[in-house]
Amino acid sequence: MKAKNILRELDAYTENYNFPILDNYNVDMAQCRITVFSDKEKWLIVFEVVGIDGNQEITNDLYIYSNVTRKKGLIKCIEDIVTLENKEYWYDDEGNFIVNPFHFELLIMGERVTLNPQKDEYIKLGIKTEAFNPTKLLRYLNSKYEEKLWLTIESLLDEIDENIQLPLFYQSSEWQHPDISDGQKPSESIFFQSIALAIEANNVNLIKPGESNTHWSNWVWSDFENQEEDVE
């Protein structure tokens, strides 16, 4: 598999914005991860974008690109990865977010978690507790439970559901992501260029992550609450 063909495939999906956009107007991103499977001739690149969607639900959005799958681009939005332990809904009848920022009783991937965050923890993370909302909750959880919010390799392949049997090649939550909304393409990114070359050469050591910009704090200008302020 030639590197140029992989990059051409990735670029094609940016034309209709069917590629991870970290400052997405429809999702407040909390964390993202890339997972690559490859045996040199066959390859599969999977992105997980954990965030808050337009319905204010916590989701893990799966994007896949490959030369072995029928489905490509955004294939699935996995919900209910975080839920309240004792209540069914995040909001009361008046539409108020009912979670106390200083006391959580949650289920994360089915595992019970109780937390009592302190004010200074939020301050260090750059999160304001006023007008607390699902985005702020999830970004706080990212600081404590990032690994729990990902799918396992087995679950990832099960969700793709195409009977793929490829070895894990590379996985990371830190890389330099192109600004897709500003017209940048994967083929112009040193990181994705190196991913493609590494797959072609079957040499993971060729991958150059670059200066990571995948932390949520780099992409907050498009957050729902900032959109509301712009309208006002």
mmCIF file of N, CA and C in Angstrom, residues 63-163:
data_model
loop_
_atom_site.group_PDB
_atom_site.id
_atom_site.type_symbol
_atom_site.label_atom_id
_atom_site.label_comp_id
_atom_site.label_asym_id
_atom_site.label_seq_id
_atom_site.Cartn_x
_atom_site.Cartn_y
_atom_site.Cartn_z
ATOM 1 N N TYR A 63 -14.827 7.362 13.818
ATOM 2 C CA TYR A 63 -14.528 7.620 12.413
ATOM 3 C C TYR A 63 -13.546 6.558 11.953
ATOM 4 N N ILE A 64 -13.793 5.951 10.779
ATOM 5 C CA ILE A 64 -12.847 4.950 10.289
ATOM 6 C C ILE A 64 -12.497 5.219 8.825
ATOM 7 N N TYR A 65 -11.253 4.887 8.480
ATOM 8 C CA TYR A 65 -10.734 5.011 7.105
ATOM 9 C C TYR A 65 -9.878 3.782 6.861
ATOM 10 N N SER A 66 -10.023 3.176 5.689
ATOM 11 C CA SER A 66 -9.399 1.873 5.516
ATOM 12 C C SER A 66 -9.467 1.431 4.062
ATOM 13 N N ASN A 67 -8.682 0.419 3.735
ATOM 14 C CA ASN A 67 -8.824 -0.248 2.437
ATOM 15 C C ASN A 67 -9.428 -1.638 2.604
ATOM 16 N N VAL A 68 -10.034 -1.901 3.792
ATOM 17 C CA VAL A 68 -10.624 -3.220 4.037
ATOM 18 C C VAL A 68 -12.059 -3.149 4.559
ATOM 19 N N THR A 69 -12.637 -1.952 4.674
ATOM 20 C CA THR A 69 -14.000 -1.832 5.192
ATOM 21 C C THR A 69 -14.936 -1.235 4.148
ATOM 22 N N ARG A 70 -16.207 -1.596 4.276
ATOM 23 C CA ARG A 70 -17.226 -0.986 3.420
ATOM 24 C C ARG A 70 -17.586 0.408 3.944
ATOM 25 N N LYS A 71 -17.737 0.514 5.265
ATOM 26 C CA LYS A 71 -18.114 1.787 5.890
ATOM 27 C C LYS A 71 -16.870 2.647 6.107
ATOM 28 N N LYS A 72 -17.029 3.934 5.864
ATOM 29 C CA LYS A 72 -15.922 4.861 6.093
ATOM 30 C C LYS A 72 -16.468 6.200 6.564
ATOM 31 N N GLY A 73 -15.588 7.016 7.134
ATOM 32 C CA GLY A 73 -16.022 8.278 7.709
ATOM 33 C C GLY A 73 -16.637 8.047 9.074
ATOM 34 N N LEU A 74 -17.557 8.915 9.479
ATOM 35 C CA LEU A 74 -18.243 8.761 10.762
ATOM 36 C C LEU A 74 -19.223 7.603 10.655
ATOM 37 N N ILE A 75 -18.990 6.550 11.425
ATOM 38 C CA ILE A 75 -19.835 5.364 11.295
ATOM 39 C C ILE A 75 -20.783 5.175 12.466
ATOM 40 N N LYS A 76 -20.460 5.743 13.634
ATOM 41 C CA LYS A 76 -21.287 5.455 14.805
ATOM 42 C C LYS A 76 -21.038 6.468 15.904
ATOM 43 N N CYS A 77 -22.112 6.800 16.646
ATOM 44 C CA CYS A 77 -22.007 7.639 17.835
ATOM 45 C C CYS A 77 -22.454 6.786 19.016
ATOM 46 N N ILE A 78 -21.519 6.401 19.855
ATOM 47 C CA ILE A 78 -21.817 5.502 20.974
ATOM 48 C C ILE A 78 -22.230 6.333 22.174
ATOM 49 N N GLU A 79 -23.447 6.121 22.654
ATOM 50 C CA GLU A 79 -23.989 6.906 23.760
ATOM 51 C C GLU A 79 -23.925 6.123 25.065
ATOM 52 N N ASP A 80 -24.298 6.799 26.132
ATOM 53 C CA ASP A 80 -24.400 6.190 27.465
ATOM 54 C C ASP A 80 -23.074 5.661 27.989
ATOM 55 N N ILE A 81 -21.962 6.269 27.566
ATOM 56 C CA ILE A 81 -20.681 5.850 28.141
ATOM 57 C C ILE A 81 -20.514 6.425 29.553
ATOM 58 N N VAL A 82 -21.230 7.515 29.846
ATOM 59 C CA VAL A 82 -21.295 8.073 31.198
ATOM 60 C C VAL A 82 -22.757 8.350 31.503
ATOM 61 N N THR A 83 -23.248 7.829 32.628
ATOM 62 C CA THR A 83 -24.624 8.067 33.043
ATOM 63 C C THR A 83 -24.670 8.350 34.533
ATOM 64 N N LEU A 84 -25.773 8.927 34.984
ATOM 65 C CA LEU A 84 -25.975 9.131 36.416
ATOM 66 C C LEU A 84 -26.328 7.795 37.063
ATOM 67 N N GLU A 85 -25.821 7.588 38.269
ATOM 68 C CA GLU A 85 -26.064 6.310 38.926
ATOM 69 C C GLU A 85 -27.506 6.185 39.406
ATOM 70 N N ASN A 86 -28.065 7.282 39.929
ATOM 71 C CA ASN A 86 -29.365 7.194 40.590
ATOM 72 C C ASN A 86 -30.502 7.858 39.835
ATOM 73 N N LYS A 87 -30.197 8.511 38.708
ATOM 74 C CA LYS A 87 -31.241 9.198 37.953
ATOM 75 C C LYS A 87 -31.097 8.874 36.477
ATOM 76 N N GLU A 88 -32.221 8.945 35.776
ATOM 77 C CA GLU A 88 -32.211 8.588 34.367
ATOM 78 C C GLU A 88 -31.767 9.748 33.486
ATOM 79 N N TYR A 89 -32.092 10.981 33.893
ATOM 80 C CA TYR A 89 -31.831 12.133 33.035
ATOM 81 C C TYR A 89 -30.880 13.123 33.700
ATOM 82 N N TRP A 90 -30.159 13.877 32.852
ATOM 83 C CA TRP A 90 -29.219 14.892 33.333
ATOM 84 C C TRP A 90 -29.923 16.185 33.743
ATOM 85 N N TYR A 91 -31.177 16.360 33.321
ATOM 86 C CA TYR A 91 -31.868 17.636 33.505
ATOM 87 C C TYR A 91 -33.179 17.440 34.269
ATOM 88 N N ASP A 92 -33.591 18.497 34.998
ATOM 89 C CA ASP A 92 -34.900 18.451 35.657
ATOM 90 C C ASP A 92 -35.990 18.903 34.684
ATOM 91 N N ASP A 93 -37.207 18.998 35.156
ATOM 92 C CA ASP A 93 -38.336 19.336 34.287
ATOM 93 C C ASP A 93 -38.235 20.744 33.718
ATOM 94 N N GLU A 94 -37.461 21.614 34.368
ATOM 95 C CA GLU A 94 -37.279 22.983 33.888
ATOM 96 C C GLU A 94 -36.074 23.117 32.949
ATOM 97 N N GLY A 95 -35.411 21.989 32.688
ATOM 98 C CA GLY A 95 -34.265 22.011 31.791
ATOM 99 C C GLY A 95 -32.962 22.394 32.451
ATOM 100 N N ASN A 96 -32.904 22.341 33.782
ATOM 101 C CA ASN A 96 -31.678 22.674 34.509
ATOM 102 C C ASN A 96 -30.802 21.438 34.675
ATOM 103 N N PHE A 97 -29.513 21.598 34.439
ATOM 104 C CA PHE A 97 -28.556 20.506 34.612
ATOM 105 C C PHE A 97 -28.447 20.205 36.101
ATOM 106 N N ILE A 98 -28.725 18.969 36.493
ATOM 107 C CA ILE A 98 -28.888 18.665 37.913
ATOM 108 C C ILE A 98 -27.620 18.182 38.603
ATOM 109 N N VAL A 99 -26.515 18.084 37.872
ATOM 110 C CA VAL A 99 -25.283 17.555 38.471
ATOM 111 C C VAL A 99 -24.591 18.626 39.302
ATOM 112 N N ASN A 100 -24.288 18.287 40.540
ATOM 113 C CA ASN A 100 -23.530 19.162 41.437
ATOM 114 C C ASN A 100 -22.052 19.072 41.053
ATOM 115 N N PRO A 101 -21.400 20.186 40.681
ATOM 116 C CA PRO A 101 -19.994 20.104 40.254
ATOM 117 C C PRO A 101 -19.042 19.608 41.333
ATOM 118 N N PHE A 102 -19.508 19.586 42.586
ATOM 119 C CA PHE A 102 -18.627 19.181 43.683
ATOM 120 C C PHE A 102 -18.988 17.814 44.269
ATOM 121 N N HIS A 103 -19.913 17.124 43.595
ATOM 122 C CA HIS A 103 -20.232 15.754 44.027
ATOM 123 C C HIS A 103 -20.866 15.002 42.863
ATOM 124 N N PHE A 104 -20.192 13.936 42.413
ATOM 125 C CA PHE A 104 -20.697 13.106 41.320
ATOM 126 C C PHE A 104 -20.935 11.694 41.820
ATOM 127 N N GLU A 105 -22.022 11.105 41.373
ATOM 128 C CA GLU A 105 -22.246 9.661 41.493
ATOM 129 C C GLU A 105 -22.614 9.184 40.102
ATOM 130 N N LEU A 106 -21.642 8.578 39.437
ATOM 131 C CA LEU A 106 -21.783 8.269 38.018
ATOM 132 C C LEU A 106 -21.469 6.814 37.728
ATOM 133 N N LEU A 107 -21.877 6.410 36.532
ATOM 134 C CA LEU A 107 -21.438 5.146 35.959
ATOM 135 C C LEU A 107 -20.628 5.480 34.718
ATOM 136 N N ILE A 108 -19.356 5.092 34.703
ATOM 137 C CA ILE A 108 -18.488 5.290 33.541
ATOM 138 C C ILE A 108 -18.220 3.927 32.930
ATOM 139 N N MET A 109 -18.741 3.712 31.748
ATOM 140 C CA MET A 109 -18.673 2.398 31.100
ATOM 141 C C MET A 109 -19.170 1.304 32.056
ATOM 142 N N GLY A 110 -20.218 1.642 32.802
ATOM 143 C CA GLY A 110 -20.825 0.691 33.718
ATOM 144 C C GLY A 110 -20.170 0.585 35.078
ATOM 145 N N GLU A 111 -19.059 1.278 35.281
ATOM 146 C CA GLU A 111 -18.339 1.222 36.560
ATOM 147 C C GLU A 111 -18.742 2.396 37.439
ATOM 148 N N ARG A 112 -19.107 2.112 38.687
ATOM 149 C CA ARG A 112 -19.529 3.157 39.614
ATOM 150 C C ARG A 112 -18.352 4.039 40.020
ATOM 151 N N VAL A 113 -18.591 5.339 39.973
ATOM 152 C CA VAL A 113 -17.556 6.309 40.339
ATOM 153 C C VAL A 113 -18.200 7.402 41.193
ATOM 154 N N THR A 114 -17.610 7.674 42.339
ATOM 155 C CA THR A 114 -18.055 8.776 43.194
ATOM 156 C C THR A 114 -16.895 9.742 43.356
ATOM 157 N N LEU A 115 -17.135 11.005 43.077
ATOM 158 C CA LEU A 115 -16.087 12.020 43.135
ATOM 159 C C LEU A 115 -16.591 13.256 43.866
ATOM 160 N N ASN A 116 -15.671 13.898 44.567
ATOM 161 C CA ASN A 116 -15.969 15.159 45.242
ATOM 162 C C ASN A 116 -14.909 16.186 44.849
ATOM 163 N N PRO A 117 -15.002 16.734 43.644
ATOM 164 C CA PRO A 117 -13.979 17.672 43.168
ATOM 165 C C PRO A 117 -13.926 18.940 44.023
ATOM 166 N N GLN A 118 -12.731 19.516 44.080
ATOM 167 C CA GLN A 118 -12.528 20.773 44.788
ATOM 168 C C GLN A 118 -12.441 21.925 43.787
ATOM 169 N N LYS A 119 -12.749 23.116 44.263
ATOM 170 C CA LYS A 119 -12.752 24.298 43.403
ATOM 171 C C LYS A 119 -11.415 24.486 42.696
ATOM 172 N N ASP A 120 -10.311 24.289 43.440
ATOM 173 C CA ASP A 120 -8.995 24.542 42.850
ATOM 174 C C ASP A 120 -8.666 23.544 41.734
ATOM 175 N N GLU A 121 -9.275 22.350 41.757
ATOM 176 C CA GLU A 121 -9.060 21.392 40.675
ATOM 177 C C GLU A 121 -9.614 21.945 39.367
ATOM 178 N N TYR A 122 -10.794 22.516 39.442
ATOM 179 C CA TYR A 122 -11.394 23.113 38.254
ATOM 180 C C TYR A 122 -10.579 24.298 37.753
ATOM 181 N N ILE A 123 -10.113 25.101 38.687
ATOM 182 C CA ILE A 123 -9.324 26.281 38.314
ATOM 183 C C ILE A 123 -8.069 25.868 37.560
ATOM 184 N N LYS A 124 -7.376 24.836 38.049
ATOM 185 C CA LYS A 124 -6.156 24.357 37.392
ATOM 186 C C LYS A 124 -6.436 23.838 35.985
ATOM 187 N N LEU A 125 -7.632 23.303 35.781
ATOM 188 C CA LEU A 125 -7.996 22.759 34.470
ATOM 189 C C LEU A 125 -8.558 23.817 33.531
ATOM 190 N N GLY A 126 -8.794 25.010 34.059
ATOM 191 C CA GLY A 126 -9.379 26.068 33.237
ATOM 192 C C GLY A 126 -10.868 25.881 33.011
ATOM 193 N N ILE A 127 -11.540 25.247 33.980
ATOM 194 C CA ILE A 127 -12.973 24.992 33.889
ATOM 195 C C ILE A 127 -13.707 25.821 34.939
ATOM 196 N N LYS A 128 -14.687 26.580 34.493
ATOM 197 C CA LYS A 128 -15.501 27.367 35.413
ATOM 198 C C LYS A 128 -16.685 26.531 35.889
ATOM 199 N N THR A 129 -16.949 26.572 37.195
ATOM 200 C CA THR A 129 -18.049 25.765 37.732
ATOM 201 C C THR A 129 -19.393 26.486 37.630
ATOM 202 N N GLU A 130 -19.363 27.810 37.363
ATOM 203 C CA GLU A 130 -20.611 28.521 37.173
ATOM 204 C C GLU A 130 -21.299 28.006 35.912
ATOM 205 N N ALA A 131 -22.637 27.958 35.946
ATOM 206 C CA ALA A 131 -23.414 27.439 34.811
ATOM 207 C C ALA A 131 -22.867 26.075 34.382
ATOM 208 N N PHE A 132 -22.734 25.198 35.364
ATOM 209 C CA PHE A 132 -22.154 23.876 35.113
ATOM 210 C C PHE A 132 -22.993 23.137 34.076
ATOM 211 N N ASN A 133 -22.307 22.421 33.180
ATOM 212 C CA ASN A 133 -23.000 21.740 32.090
ATOM 213 C C ASN A 133 -22.273 20.439 31.737
ATOM 214 N N PRO A 134 -22.836 19.618 30.846
ATOM 215 C CA PRO A 134 -22.202 18.331 30.508
ATOM 216 C C PRO A 134 -20.792 18.470 29.960
ATOM 217 N N THR A 135 -20.515 19.534 29.195
ATOM 218 C CA THR A 135 -19.175 19.732 28.647
ATOM 219 C C THR A 135 -18.154 19.883 29.764
ATOM 220 N N LYS A 136 -18.474 20.687 30.757
ATOM 221 C CA LYS A 136 -17.554 20.901 31.876
ATOM 222 C C LYS A 136 -17.382 19.625 32.686
ATOM 223 N N LEU A 137 -18.470 18.904 32.888
ATOM 224 C CA LEU A 137 -18.393 17.621 33.590
ATOM 225 C C LEU A 137 -17.463 16.660 32.865
ATOM 226 N N LEU A 138 -17.667 16.496 31.557
ATOM 227 C CA LEU A 138 -16.884 15.526 30.795
ATOM 228 C C LEU A 138 -15.412 15.913 30.731
ATOM 229 N N ARG A 139 -15.137 17.200 30.605
ATOM 230 C CA ARG A 139 -13.739 17.626 30.563
ATOM 231 C C ARG A 139 -13.059 17.446 31.917
ATOM 232 N N TYR A 140 -13.819 17.567 32.989
ATOM 233 C CA TYR A 140 -13.241 17.238 34.292
ATOM 234 C C TYR A 140 -12.957 15.732 34.360
ATOM 235 N N LEU A 141 -13.893 14.919 33.908
ATOM 236 C CA LEU A 141 -13.684 13.468 33.922
ATOM 237 C C LEU A 141 -12.490 13.068 33.069
ATOM 238 N N ASN A 142 -12.247 13.804 31.995
ATOM 239 C CA ASN A 142 -11.074 13.543 31.158
ATOM 240 C C ASN A 142 -9.791 13.625 31.972
ATOM 241 N N SER A 143 -9.739 14.534 32.930
ATOM 242 C CA SER A 143 -8.531 14.701 33.737
ATOM 243 C C SER A 143 -8.325 13.557 34.722
ATOM 244 N N LYS A 144 -9.393 12.817 35.021
ATOM 245 C CA LYS A 144 -9.327 11.749 36.014
ATOM 246 C C LYS A 144 -9.436 10.350 35.398
ATOM 247 N N TYR A 145 -10.261 10.247 34.369
ATOM 248 C CA TYR A 145 -10.635 8.919 33.883
ATOM 249 C C TYR A 145 -10.529 8.798 32.367
ATOM 250 N N GLU A 146 -9.545 9.451 31.788
ATOM 251 C CA GLU A 146 -9.409 9.411 30.330
ATOM 252 C C GLU A 146 -9.415 7.981 29.805
ATOM 253 N N GLU A 147 -8.645 7.103 30.416
ATOM 254 C CA GLU A 147 -8.525 5.738 29.901
ATOM 255 C C GLU A 147 -9.836 4.964 29.989
ATOM 256 N N LYS A 148 -10.674 5.280 30.972
ATOM 257 C CA LYS A 148 -11.944 4.573 31.122
ATOM 258 C C LYS A 148 -12.952 4.948 30.044
ATOM 259 N N LEU A 149 -12.757 6.117 29.425
ATOM 260 C CA LEU A 149 -13.717 6.598 28.432
ATOM 261 C C LEU A 149 -13.464 6.029 27.038
ATOM 262 N N TRP A 150 -12.309 5.389 26.835
ATOM 263 C CA TRP A 150 -12.021 4.787 25.534
ATOM 264 C C TRP A 150 -12.662 3.406 25.426
ATOM 265 N N LEU A 151 -12.838 2.951 24.202
ATOM 266 C CA LEU A 151 -13.219 1.568 23.965
ATOM 267 C C LEU A 151 -11.979 0.688 24.005
ATOM 268 N N THR A 152 -12.144 -0.541 24.436
ATOM 269 C CA THR A 152 -11.050 -1.500 24.330
ATOM 270 C C THR A 152 -10.847 -1.843 22.851
ATOM 271 N N ILE A 153 -9.716 -2.411 22.516
ATOM 272 C CA ILE A 153 -9.455 -2.812 21.136
ATOM 273 C C ILE A 153 -10.524 -3.782 20.647
ATOM 274 N N GLU A 154 -10.889 -4.732 21.481
ATOM 275 C CA GLU A 154 -11.915 -5.703 21.112
ATOM 276 C C GLU A 154 -13.251 -5.012 20.845
ATOM 277 N N SER A 155 -13.633 -4.079 21.736
ATOM 278 C CA SER A 155 -14.903 -3.366 21.570
ATOM 279 C C SER A 155 -14.882 -2.487 20.326
ATOM 280 N N LEU A 156 -13.728 -1.898 20.063
ATOM 281 C CA LEU A 156 -13.582 -1.033 18.887
ATOM 282 C C LEU A 156 -13.871 -1.822 17.610
ATOM 283 N N LEU A 157 -13.272 -2.981 17.499
ATOM 284 C CA LEU A 157 -13.476 -3.809 16.311
ATOM 285 C C LEU A 157 -14.902 -4.365 16.260
ATOM 286 N N ASP A 158 -15.475 -4.660 17.420
ATOM 287 C CA ASP A 158 -16.859 -5.126 17.456
ATOM 288 C C ASP A 158 -17.813 -4.048 16.950
ATOM 289 N N GLU A 159 -17.548 -2.791 17.318
ATOM 290 C CA GLU A 159 -18.413 -1.695 16.883
ATOM 291 C C GLU A 159 -18.319 -1.485 15.373
ATOM 292 N N ILE A 160 -17.142 -1.697 14.800
ATOM 293 C CA ILE A 160 -16.986 -1.582 13.347
ATOM 294 C C ILE A 160 -17.731 -2.709 12.648
ATOM 295 N N ASP A 161 -17.718 -3.897 13.270
ATOM 296 C CA ASP A 161 -18.565 -5.017 12.853
ATOM 297 C C ASP A 161 -18.353 -5.423 11.396
ATOM 298 N N GLU A 162 -17.095 -5.617 11.019
ATOM 299 C CA GLU A 162 -16.819 -6.093 9.659
ATOM 300 C C GLU A 162 -15.823 -7.257 9.670
ATOM 301 N N ASN A 163 -15.747 -7.948 10.803
ATOM 302 C CA ASN A 163 -14.908 -9.147 10.915
ATOM 303 C C ASN A 163 -13.469 -8.879 10.483
#
